[in-house]
Coordinates of C-alpha atoms in Angstrom, one line a residue:
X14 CA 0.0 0.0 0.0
X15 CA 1.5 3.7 -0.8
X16 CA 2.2 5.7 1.5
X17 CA -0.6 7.8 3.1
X18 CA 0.3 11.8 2.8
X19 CA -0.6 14.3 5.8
X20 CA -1.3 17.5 4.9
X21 CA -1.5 20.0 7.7
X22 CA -4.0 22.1 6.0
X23 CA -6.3 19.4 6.1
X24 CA -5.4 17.8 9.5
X25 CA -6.0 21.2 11.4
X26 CA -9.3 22.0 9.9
X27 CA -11.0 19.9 12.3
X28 CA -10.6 20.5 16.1
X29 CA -8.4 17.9 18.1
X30 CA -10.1 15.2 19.7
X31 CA -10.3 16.1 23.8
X32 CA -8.5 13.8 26.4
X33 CA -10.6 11.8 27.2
X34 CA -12.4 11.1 24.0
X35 CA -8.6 10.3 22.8
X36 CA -8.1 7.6 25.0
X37 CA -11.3 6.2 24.6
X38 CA -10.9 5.8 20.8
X39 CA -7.4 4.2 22.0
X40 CA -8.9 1.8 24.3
X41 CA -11.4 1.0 21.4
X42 CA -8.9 0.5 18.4
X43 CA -6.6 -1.9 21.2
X44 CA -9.5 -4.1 21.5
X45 CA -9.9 -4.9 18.4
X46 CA -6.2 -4.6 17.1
X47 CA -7.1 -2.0 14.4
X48 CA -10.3 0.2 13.6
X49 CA -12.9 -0.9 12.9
X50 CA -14.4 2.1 10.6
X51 CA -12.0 2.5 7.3
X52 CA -9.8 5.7 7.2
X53 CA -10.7 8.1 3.8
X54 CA -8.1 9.4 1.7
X55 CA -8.0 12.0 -1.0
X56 CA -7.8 9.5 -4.1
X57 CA -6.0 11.5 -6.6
X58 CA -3.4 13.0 -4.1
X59 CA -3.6 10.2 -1.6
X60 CA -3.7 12.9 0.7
X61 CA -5.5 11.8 4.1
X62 CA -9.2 13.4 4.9
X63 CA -10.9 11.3 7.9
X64 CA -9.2 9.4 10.6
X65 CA -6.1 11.3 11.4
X66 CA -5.8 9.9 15.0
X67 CA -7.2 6.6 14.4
X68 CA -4.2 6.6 11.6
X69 CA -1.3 8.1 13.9
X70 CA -2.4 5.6 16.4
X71 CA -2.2 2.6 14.2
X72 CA 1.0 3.6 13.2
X73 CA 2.2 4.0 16.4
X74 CA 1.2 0.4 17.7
X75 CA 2.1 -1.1 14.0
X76 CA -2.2 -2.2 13.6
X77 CA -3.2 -2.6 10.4
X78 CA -6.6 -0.1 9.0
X79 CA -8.7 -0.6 5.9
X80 CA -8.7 2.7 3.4
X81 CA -11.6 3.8 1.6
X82 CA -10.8 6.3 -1.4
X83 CA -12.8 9.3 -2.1
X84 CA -12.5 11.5 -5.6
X85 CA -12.6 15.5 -5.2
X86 CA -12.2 18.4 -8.2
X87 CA -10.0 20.4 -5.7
X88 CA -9.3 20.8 -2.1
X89 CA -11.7 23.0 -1.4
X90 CA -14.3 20.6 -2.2
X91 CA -12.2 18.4 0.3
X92 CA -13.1 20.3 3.3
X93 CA -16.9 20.4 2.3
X94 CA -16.5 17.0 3.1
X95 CA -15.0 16.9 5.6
X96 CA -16.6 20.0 7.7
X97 CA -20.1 18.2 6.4
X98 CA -18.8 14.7 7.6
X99 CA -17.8 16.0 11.0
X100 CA -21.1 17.9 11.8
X101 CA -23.3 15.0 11.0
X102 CA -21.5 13.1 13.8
X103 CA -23.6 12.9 16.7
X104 CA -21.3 14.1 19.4
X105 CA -20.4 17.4 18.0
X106 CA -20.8 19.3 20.6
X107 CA -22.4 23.1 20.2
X108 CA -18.5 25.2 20.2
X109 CA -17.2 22.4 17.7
X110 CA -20.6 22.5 15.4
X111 CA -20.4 26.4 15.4
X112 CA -17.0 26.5 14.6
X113 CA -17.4 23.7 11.9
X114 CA -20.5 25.8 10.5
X115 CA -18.3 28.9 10.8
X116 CA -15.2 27.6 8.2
X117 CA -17.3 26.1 6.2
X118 CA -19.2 29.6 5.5
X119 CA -15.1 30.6 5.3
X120 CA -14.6 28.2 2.6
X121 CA -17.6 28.2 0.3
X122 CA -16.4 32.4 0.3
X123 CA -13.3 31.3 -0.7
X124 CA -14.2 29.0 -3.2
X125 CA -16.9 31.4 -4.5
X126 CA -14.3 34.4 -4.6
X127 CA -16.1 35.8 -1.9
X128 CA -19.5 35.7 -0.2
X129 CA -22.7 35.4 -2.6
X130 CA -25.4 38.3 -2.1
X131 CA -28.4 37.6 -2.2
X132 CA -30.3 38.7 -5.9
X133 CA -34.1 38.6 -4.4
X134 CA -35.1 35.8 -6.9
X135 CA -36.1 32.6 -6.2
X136 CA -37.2 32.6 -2.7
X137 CA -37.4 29.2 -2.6
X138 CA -33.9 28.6 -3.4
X139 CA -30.5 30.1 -1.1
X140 CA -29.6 33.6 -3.2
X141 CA -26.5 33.9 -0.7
X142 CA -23.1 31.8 0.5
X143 CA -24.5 32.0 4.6
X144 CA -28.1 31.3 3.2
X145 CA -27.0 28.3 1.5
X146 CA -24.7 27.1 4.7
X147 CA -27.4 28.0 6.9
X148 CA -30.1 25.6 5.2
X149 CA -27.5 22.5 5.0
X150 CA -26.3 22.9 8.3
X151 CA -30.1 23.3 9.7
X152 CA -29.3 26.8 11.3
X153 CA -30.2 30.8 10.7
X154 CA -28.2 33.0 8.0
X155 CA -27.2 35.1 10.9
X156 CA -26.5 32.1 12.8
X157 CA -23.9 31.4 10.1
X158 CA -22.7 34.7 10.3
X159 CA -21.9 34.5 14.1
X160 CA -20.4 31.4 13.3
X161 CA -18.2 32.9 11.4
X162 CA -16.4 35.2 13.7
X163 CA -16.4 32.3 15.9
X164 CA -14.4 30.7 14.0
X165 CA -11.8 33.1 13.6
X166 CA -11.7 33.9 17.0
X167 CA -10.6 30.3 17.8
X168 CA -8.1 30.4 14.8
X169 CA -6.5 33.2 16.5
X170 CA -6.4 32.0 20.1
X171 CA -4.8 29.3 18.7
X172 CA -2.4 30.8 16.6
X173 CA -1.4 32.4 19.5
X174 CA -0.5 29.4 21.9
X175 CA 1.1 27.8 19.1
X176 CA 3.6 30.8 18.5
X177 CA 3.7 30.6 22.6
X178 CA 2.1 34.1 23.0
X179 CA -0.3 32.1 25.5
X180 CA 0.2 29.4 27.1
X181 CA -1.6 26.0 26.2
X182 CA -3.5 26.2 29.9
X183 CA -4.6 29.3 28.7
X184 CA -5.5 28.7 25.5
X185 CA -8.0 25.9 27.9
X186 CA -9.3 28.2 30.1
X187 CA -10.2 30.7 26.7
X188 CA -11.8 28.0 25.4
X189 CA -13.7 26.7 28.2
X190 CA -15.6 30.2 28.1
X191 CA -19.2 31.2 26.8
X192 CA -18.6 32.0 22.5
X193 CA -19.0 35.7 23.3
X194 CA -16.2 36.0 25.5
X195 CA -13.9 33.8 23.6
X196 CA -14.7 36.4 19.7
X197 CA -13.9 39.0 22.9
X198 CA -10.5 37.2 24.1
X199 CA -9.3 36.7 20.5
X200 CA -9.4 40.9 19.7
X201 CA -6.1 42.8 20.1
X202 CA -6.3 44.3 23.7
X203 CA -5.1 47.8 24.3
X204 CA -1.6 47.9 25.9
X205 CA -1.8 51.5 27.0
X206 CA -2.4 51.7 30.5
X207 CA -6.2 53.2 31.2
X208 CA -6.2 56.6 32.9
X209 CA -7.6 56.5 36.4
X210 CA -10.5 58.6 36.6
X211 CA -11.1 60.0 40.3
X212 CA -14.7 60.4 41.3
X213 CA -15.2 63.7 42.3
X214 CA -18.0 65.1 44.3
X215 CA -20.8 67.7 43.3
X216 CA -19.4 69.9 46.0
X217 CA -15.7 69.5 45.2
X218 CA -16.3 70.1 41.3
X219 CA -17.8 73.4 42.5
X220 CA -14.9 74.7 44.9
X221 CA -12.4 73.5 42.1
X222 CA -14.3 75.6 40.0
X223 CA -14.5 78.2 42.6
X224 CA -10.5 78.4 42.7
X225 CA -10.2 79.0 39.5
X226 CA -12.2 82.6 39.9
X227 CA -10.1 85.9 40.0
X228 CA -10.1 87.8 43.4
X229 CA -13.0 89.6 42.4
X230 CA -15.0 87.1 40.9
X231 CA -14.6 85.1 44.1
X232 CA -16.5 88.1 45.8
X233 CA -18.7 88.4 43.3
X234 CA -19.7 84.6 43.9
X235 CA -19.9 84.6 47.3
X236 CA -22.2 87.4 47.5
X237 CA -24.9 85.9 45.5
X238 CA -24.6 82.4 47.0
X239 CA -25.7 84.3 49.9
X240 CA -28.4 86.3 47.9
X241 CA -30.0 83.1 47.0
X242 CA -29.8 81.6 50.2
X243 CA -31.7 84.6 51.8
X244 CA -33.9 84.4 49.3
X245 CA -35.2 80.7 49.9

């Protein structure tokens, strides 16, 4: 059998398996001495699509894996696939779907030469690149489009731990927050250190103000505070 290609394009379009889900895919290929589902491959550039752990594994412990070979125009169709594959998969959970959802929207744009807009035709058919994601994923266009920023907010967060600007732990606790915080964690934060504003009191902003009168004008005040309070 030839050699199986990696390409790292591919391999990092779809999040890592966690932990735990890791080991129990282990546990499950060791008990049967090999996987049980087939890993897919690119079949004109031999380039792996599905099953990169399941394949580093069995290399690893020398188990031998059936291939299955799939036919794609270009890469671009590759990840369709594969984002499509992945989110019907039953545990997806809801950050991994959105994300999935998100860079597919990224690469029908790409593959489009940017996003479709919608022509006001055909109502029954998708006039735009998110309406068209958003009916095969089963979501809202501006679901979609939230998706979207999702998904480069978690492309930059981990851009960052990988160039060791934050640390992998982190790049955890990032993750482990709500989607809105994480699109606010990934956004370039302002080094300049925030002036401190001192509270100051209705009275004090009128004797600062008073301090600033001339001699005369200080008179002047004084004499018709007391006007007004004789007045009351």
């Amino acid at each position: 059998m030839k050699q199986i290609e990696i390409l790292e394009e591919l391999r990092d379009l779809i999040p890592p398996l966690h932990d735990m889900e890791l080991e129990q895919l282990h546990r499950s290929i060791d008990s049967t001495s090999g996987p049980e589902t087939p890993l897919k491959v690119w079949k004109e550039k031999n380039i792996l699509i599905d099953g990169h752990h399941r394949y580093a594994y069995c290399t690893e412990k020398g188990y031998d894996y059936d291939v299955q070979y799939e036919s794609f125009i270009n890469i671009d169709a590759v990840k369709d696939y594969m984002i499509l594959h992945q989110l019907g998969r039953r545990n997806v959970d809801p950050k991994t779907a959105s994300y999935l959802r998100g860079k597919l929207f990224k690469n029908r744009k790409h593959s489009h030469g940017g996003a479709r807009k919608s022509s006001g035709h055909f109502d029954h058919l998708p006039t735009s690149t998110a309406e068209q994601v958003a009916q095969e994923t089963g979501v809202s266009e501006k679901t979609i489009r939230r998706d979207e920023k999702f998904a480069d907010a978690v492309d930059i967060i981990t851009e960052k731990a990988s160039k060791g600007e934050i640390t992998q732990e982190k790049k955890k606790e990032i993750m482990s927050k709500p989607k809105s915080q994480i699109i606010k964690e990934s956004k370039p934060q302002d080094d300049k250190p925030k002036k401190e504003v001192k509270k100051v009191e209705p009275f004090e902003k009128v004797l600062n103000s008073f301090k600033r009168l001339s001699y005369n004008q200080q008179i002047k005040a004084v004499e018709s505070i007391n006007t007004y309070w004789e007045n009351i």
